[in-house]
XYZ file of C-alpha atoms in Angstrom:
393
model
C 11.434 -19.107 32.973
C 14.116 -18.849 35.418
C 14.206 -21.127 38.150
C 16.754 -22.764 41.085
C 17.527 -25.932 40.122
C 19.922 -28.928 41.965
C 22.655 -30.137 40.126
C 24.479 -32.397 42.666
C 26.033 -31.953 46.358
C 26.586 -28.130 47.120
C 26.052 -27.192 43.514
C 22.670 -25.547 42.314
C 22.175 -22.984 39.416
C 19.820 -21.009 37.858
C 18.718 -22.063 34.930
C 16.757 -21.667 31.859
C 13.399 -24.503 32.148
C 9.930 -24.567 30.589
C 7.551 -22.447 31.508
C 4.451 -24.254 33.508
C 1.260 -25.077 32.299
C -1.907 -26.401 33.269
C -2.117 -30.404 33.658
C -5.081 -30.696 35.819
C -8.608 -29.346 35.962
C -7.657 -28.459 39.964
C -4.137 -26.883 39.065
C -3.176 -23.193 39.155
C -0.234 -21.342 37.630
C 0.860 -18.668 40.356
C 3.663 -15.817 38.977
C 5.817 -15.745 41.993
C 6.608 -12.601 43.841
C 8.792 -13.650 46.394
C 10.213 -16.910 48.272
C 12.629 -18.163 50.433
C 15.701 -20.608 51.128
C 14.228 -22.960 54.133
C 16.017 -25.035 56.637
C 15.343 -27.859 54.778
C 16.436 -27.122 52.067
C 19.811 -27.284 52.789
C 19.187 -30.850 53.890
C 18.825 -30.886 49.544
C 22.023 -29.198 49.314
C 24.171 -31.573 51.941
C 22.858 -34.957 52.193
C 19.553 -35.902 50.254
C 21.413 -36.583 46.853
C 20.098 -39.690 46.169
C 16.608 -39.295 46.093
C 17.297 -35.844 43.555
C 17.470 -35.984 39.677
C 19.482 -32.770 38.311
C 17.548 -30.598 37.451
C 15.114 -30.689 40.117
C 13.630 -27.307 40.968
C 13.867 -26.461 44.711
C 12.025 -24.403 47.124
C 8.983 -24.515 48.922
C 8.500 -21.275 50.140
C 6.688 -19.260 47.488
C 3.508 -16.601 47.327
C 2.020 -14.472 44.269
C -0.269 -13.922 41.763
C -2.485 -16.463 40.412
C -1.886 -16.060 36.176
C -4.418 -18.848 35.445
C -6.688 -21.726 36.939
C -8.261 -24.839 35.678
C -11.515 -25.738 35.554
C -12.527 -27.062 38.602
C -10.589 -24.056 41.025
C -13.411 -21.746 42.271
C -11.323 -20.292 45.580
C -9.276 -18.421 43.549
C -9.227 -16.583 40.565
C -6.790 -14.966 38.366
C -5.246 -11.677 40.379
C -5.862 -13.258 44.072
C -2.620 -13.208 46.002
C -2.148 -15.920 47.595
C 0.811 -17.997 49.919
C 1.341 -21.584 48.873
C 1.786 -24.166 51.648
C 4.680 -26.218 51.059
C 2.573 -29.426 51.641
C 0.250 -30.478 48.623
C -3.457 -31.792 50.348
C -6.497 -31.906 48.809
C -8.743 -30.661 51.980
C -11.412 -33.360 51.406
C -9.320 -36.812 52.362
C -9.880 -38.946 55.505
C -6.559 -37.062 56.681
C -7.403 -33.597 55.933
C -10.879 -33.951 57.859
C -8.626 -34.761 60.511
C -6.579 -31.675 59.925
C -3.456 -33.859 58.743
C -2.689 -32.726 55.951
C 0.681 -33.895 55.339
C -0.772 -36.867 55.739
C -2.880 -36.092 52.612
C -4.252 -39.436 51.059
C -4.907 -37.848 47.586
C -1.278 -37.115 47.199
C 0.720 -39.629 49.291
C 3.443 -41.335 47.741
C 2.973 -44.830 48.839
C 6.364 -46.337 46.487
C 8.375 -44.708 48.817
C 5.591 -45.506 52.030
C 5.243 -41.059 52.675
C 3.079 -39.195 53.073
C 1.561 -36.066 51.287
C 3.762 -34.705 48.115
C 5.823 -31.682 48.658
C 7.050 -28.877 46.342
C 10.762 -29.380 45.442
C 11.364 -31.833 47.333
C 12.878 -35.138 45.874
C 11.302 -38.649 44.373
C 10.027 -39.492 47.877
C 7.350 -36.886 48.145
C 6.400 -36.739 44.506
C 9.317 -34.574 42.238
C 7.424 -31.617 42.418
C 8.525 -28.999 41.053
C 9.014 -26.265 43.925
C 8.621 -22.615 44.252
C 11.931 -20.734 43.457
C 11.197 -19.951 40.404
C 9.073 -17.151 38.495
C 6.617 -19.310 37.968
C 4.809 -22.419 39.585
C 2.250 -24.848 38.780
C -0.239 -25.569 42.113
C -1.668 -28.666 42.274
C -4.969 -29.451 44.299
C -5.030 -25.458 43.869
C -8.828 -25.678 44.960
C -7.618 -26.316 48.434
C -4.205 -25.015 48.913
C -3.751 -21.803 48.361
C -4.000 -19.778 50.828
C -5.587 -15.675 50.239
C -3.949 -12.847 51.373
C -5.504 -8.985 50.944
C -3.306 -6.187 49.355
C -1.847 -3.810 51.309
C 1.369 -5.406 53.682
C 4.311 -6.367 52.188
C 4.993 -10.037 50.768
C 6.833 -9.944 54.002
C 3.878 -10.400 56.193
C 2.352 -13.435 54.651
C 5.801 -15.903 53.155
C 6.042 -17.538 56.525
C 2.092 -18.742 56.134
C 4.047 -21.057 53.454
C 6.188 -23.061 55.786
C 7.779 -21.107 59.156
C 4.665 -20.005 60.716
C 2.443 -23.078 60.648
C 5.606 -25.453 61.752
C 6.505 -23.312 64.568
C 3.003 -23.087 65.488
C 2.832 -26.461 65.793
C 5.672 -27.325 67.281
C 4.564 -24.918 69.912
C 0.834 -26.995 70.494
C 2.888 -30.113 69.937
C 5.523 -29.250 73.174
C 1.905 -28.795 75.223
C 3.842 -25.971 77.526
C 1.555 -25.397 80.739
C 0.419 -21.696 81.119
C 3.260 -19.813 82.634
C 5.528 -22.430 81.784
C 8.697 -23.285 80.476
C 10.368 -24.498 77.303
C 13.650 -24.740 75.683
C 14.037 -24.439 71.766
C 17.381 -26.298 70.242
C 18.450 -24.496 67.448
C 17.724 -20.912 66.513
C 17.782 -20.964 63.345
C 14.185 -19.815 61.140
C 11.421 -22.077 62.894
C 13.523 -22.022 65.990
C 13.392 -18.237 66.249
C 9.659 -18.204 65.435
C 9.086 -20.797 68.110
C 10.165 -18.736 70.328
C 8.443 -16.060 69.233
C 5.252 -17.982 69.424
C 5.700 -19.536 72.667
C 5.913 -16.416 74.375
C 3.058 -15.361 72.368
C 1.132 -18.330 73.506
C 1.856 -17.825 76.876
C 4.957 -19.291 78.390
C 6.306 -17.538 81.155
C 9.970 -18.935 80.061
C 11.084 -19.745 76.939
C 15.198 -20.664 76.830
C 17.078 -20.751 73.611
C 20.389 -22.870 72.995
C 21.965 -21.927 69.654
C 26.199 -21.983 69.340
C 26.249 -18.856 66.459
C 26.120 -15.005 67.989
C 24.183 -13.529 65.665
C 21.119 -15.777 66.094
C 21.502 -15.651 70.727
C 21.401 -11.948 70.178
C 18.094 -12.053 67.589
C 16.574 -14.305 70.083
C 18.180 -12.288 73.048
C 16.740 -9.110 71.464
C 13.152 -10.273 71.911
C 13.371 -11.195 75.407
C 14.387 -14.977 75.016
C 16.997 -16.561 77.840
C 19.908 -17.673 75.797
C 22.372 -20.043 76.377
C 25.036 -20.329 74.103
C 26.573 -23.928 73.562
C 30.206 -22.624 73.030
C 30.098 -21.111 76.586
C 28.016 -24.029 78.372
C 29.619 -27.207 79.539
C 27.039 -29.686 80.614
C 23.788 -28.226 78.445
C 21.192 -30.580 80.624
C 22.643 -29.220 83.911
C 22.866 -25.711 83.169
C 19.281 -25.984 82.304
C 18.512 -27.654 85.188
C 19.873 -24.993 87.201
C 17.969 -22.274 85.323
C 14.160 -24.674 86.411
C 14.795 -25.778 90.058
C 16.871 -28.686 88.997
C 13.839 -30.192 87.220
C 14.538 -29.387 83.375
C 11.945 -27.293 81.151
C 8.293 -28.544 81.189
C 9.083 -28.951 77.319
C 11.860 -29.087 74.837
C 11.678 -28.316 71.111
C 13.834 -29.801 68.844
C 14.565 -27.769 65.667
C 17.464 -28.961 64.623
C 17.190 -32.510 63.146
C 19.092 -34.626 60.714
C 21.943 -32.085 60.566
C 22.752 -31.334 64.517
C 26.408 -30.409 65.463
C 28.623 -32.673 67.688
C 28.095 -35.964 65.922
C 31.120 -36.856 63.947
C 30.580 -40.445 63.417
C 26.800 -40.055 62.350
C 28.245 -36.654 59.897
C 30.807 -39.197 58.108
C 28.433 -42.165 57.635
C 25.518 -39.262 55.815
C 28.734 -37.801 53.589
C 29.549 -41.331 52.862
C 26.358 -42.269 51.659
C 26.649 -39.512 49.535
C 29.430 -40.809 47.527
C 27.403 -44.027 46.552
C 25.809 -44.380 43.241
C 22.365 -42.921 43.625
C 20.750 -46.564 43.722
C 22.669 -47.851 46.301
C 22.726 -44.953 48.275
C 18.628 -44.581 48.359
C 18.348 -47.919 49.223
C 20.797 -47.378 52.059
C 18.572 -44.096 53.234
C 15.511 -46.128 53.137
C 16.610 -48.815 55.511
C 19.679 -47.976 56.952
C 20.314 -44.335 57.100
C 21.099 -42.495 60.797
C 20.680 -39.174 61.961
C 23.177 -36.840 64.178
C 20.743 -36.942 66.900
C 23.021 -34.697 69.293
C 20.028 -32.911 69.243
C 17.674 -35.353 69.939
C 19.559 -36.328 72.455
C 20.184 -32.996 74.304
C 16.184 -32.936 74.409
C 15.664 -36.161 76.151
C 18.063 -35.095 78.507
C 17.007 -31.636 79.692
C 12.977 -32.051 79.697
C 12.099 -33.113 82.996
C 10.292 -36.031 84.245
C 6.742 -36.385 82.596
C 7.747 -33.361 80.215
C 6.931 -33.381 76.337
C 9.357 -33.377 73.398
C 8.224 -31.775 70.471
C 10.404 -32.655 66.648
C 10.119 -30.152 64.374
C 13.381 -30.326 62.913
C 13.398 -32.846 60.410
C 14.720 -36.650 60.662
C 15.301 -38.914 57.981
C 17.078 -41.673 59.670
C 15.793 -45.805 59.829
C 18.175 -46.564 61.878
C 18.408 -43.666 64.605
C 19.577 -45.553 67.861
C 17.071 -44.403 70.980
C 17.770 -44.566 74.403
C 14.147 -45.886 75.286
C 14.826 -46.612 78.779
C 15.868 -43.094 79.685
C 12.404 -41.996 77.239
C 10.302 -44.847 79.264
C 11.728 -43.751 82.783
C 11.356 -40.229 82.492
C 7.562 -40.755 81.360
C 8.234 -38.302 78.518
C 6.350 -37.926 75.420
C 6.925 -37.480 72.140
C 5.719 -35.235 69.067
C 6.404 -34.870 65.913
C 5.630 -34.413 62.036
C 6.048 -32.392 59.229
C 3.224 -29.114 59.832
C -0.257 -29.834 58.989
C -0.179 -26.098 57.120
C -3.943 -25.783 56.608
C -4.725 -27.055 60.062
C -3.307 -24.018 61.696
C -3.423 -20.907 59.059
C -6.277 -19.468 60.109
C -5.603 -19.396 63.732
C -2.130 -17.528 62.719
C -3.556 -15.137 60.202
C -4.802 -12.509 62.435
C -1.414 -12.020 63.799
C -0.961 -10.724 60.522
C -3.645 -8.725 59.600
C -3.899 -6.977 63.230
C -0.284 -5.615 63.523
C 2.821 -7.455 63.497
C 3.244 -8.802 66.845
C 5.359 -11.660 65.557
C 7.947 -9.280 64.183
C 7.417 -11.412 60.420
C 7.576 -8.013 58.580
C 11.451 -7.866 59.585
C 12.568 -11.533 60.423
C 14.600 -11.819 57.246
C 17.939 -11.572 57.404
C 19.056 -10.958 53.644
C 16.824 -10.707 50.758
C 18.384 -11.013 46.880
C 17.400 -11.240 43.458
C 16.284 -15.143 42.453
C 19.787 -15.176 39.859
C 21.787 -14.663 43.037
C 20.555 -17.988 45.070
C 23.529 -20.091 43.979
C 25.346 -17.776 46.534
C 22.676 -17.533 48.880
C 22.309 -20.978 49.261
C 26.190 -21.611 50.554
C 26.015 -18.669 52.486
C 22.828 -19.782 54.654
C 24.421 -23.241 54.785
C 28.021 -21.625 55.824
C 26.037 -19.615 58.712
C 27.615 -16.537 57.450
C 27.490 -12.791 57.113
C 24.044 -13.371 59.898
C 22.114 -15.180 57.438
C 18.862 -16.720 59.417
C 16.544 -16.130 57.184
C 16.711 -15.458 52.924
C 14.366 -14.245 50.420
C 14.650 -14.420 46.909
C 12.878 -12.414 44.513
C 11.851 -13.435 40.966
């Protein structure tokens, strides 16, 4: 089969790799209709080298057809269409009871101390291999797959894989009062959608602070305040004076590991990147730091006894905090990677009654799976628009 596979810093290819088969008696093979280039993923393409083997397939974003199940899968049957969470739980752990899945205990990788495995996405949460490819194997497939009917595009139902429940939860994680307000950094994919669901959910303001035009004007388009970080000097005051000099009731973060204005944090990731991979993991592991402009931006515009919500992801053991500022302010802090399972059936019927989410639309370019080599730089380049990209098998 054909599949997207890394083969070092800013270099993946499609190549030629064995098809999948059944190892398991709760695996399932799924044909794969359509999936996408996440946020993440890029972090793959830029900085996560050494915890990659080449030839690791990416992506965690897939839905199709289920070819073939083993033995013990009775949830779905060959035919079903179905989304695949990019998390791999079994839905019968200590952790899944308590609607963690990521958290999973049946797939946790404790030689790296994480937490539930992940499709295509590297040693530390189990070298799975991920979705963008024609074909996948599921693991703990009589959980995890998720059923979708005929009818809607594979447009409607992707985002159950990844954008929708981590937006989602960033939105109950940021705890916005009714009529309230909160500011999303970054609109890029879950950023967008986080606004989207916020307003959904009820807030009666919902700013967003992006730096590229074409992503203020998506956000802009749908009723979002924008402020745009190439026009604002002083971010926390100018969204002071937007909330009575306060700051929002809560702040979203989802930008992460890879936020703009932090040189010195940029150099030491690219550095690491030029070690030899077993010097360079062991540097991630207990040493790495993040650019937390980000970070930082939240702590300073939420206002006093506001909550920060992290959905962009972190990957630093080292991050320097200014706890005094967190500890004065009385803010709290959210995070985690989404708990997928936890929240797909509250999202589904925004799916199946109408599209009041705007999913059917929310991708920006969509290309044929041999074409992702060039999809990939352009999403990381932030060019020709590109928020959002599907690639079809």
């Amino acid at each position: 089969m054909k599949a997207v596979t890394w083969h070092g810093k800013r270099d993946v290819r499609v190549d030629d790799v064995p098809d999948p088969v059944i190892q398991h008696p709760t695996d399932a093979i799924v044909r794969i209709t359509t999936t996408a280039i996440c946020g993440s993923d890029l972090h793959l393409y830029e900085v996560m080298g050494p915890f990659l083997e080449e030839g690791d397939i990416l992506g965690h974003e897939p839905m199709g057809i289920v070819e073939e199940v083993g033995t013990e899968v009775t949830n779905v049957a060959p035919g079903d269409r179905v989304v695949i969470p990019f998390n791999i739980s079994c839905g019968s752990c200590f952790m899944c009871d308590q609607g963690l899945q990521s958290q999973c205990e049946t797939t946790q990788n404790h030689e790296y101390g994480r937490g539930a495995s992940l499709f295509g996405y590297t040693k530390m949460y189990g070298q799975v291999p991920g979705g963008q490819a024609e074909f996948l194997r599921v693991p703990q497939a009589q959980y995890g797959p998720i059923k979708v009917p005929e009818g809607p595009p594979d447009e409607r139902f992707i985002y159950l894989s990844d954008v929708l429940p981590t937006a989602w939860q960033a939105v109950k994680y940021a705890d916005v009062p009714d009529g309230g307000s909160v500011a999303v950094l970054g609109l890029g994919p879950i950023g967008d959608m986080c606004c989207r669901v916020a307003m959904q959910q009820g807030a009666g303001r919902v700013i967003g602070i992006d730096l590229v035009p074409e992503r203020l004007e998506r956000a802009r388009a749908r009723g979002v305040e924008v402020l745009d970080l190439e026009e604002t000097y002083g971010l926390g005051e100018a969204v002071r004076e937007l909330t009575d000099g306060r700051g929002t009731d809560s702040v979203i973060d989802a930008v992460g590991i890879e936020a703009h204005g932090a040189p010195v944090a940029k150099f030491a990731q690219d550095m690491v990147g030029l070690l030899p991979d077993f010097i360079g993991r062991r540097v991630m592991e207990k040493a790495s730091v993040d650019r937390l402009s980000a970070m930082y931006a939240a702590i300073d515009i939420v206002r006093r006894g506001g909550t920060i919500s992290l959905s962009g992801v972190y990957g630093g053991e080292a991050d320097p905090m200014p706890m005094f500022t967190l500890f004065d302010k009385q803010v709290q802090v959210r995070m985690g990677q989404a708990n997928v399972r936890r929240w797909t059936d509250e999202i589904m019927p925004f799916l199946t009654n109408g599209d009041p989410l705007g999913v059917e639309d929310f991708h920006t370019h969509q290309m044929p799976l041999r074409e992702a080599p060039g999809a990939y730089e352009k999403f990381q380049k932030k060019e020709d628009g590109a928020v959002k990209v599907l690639l079809k098998p």
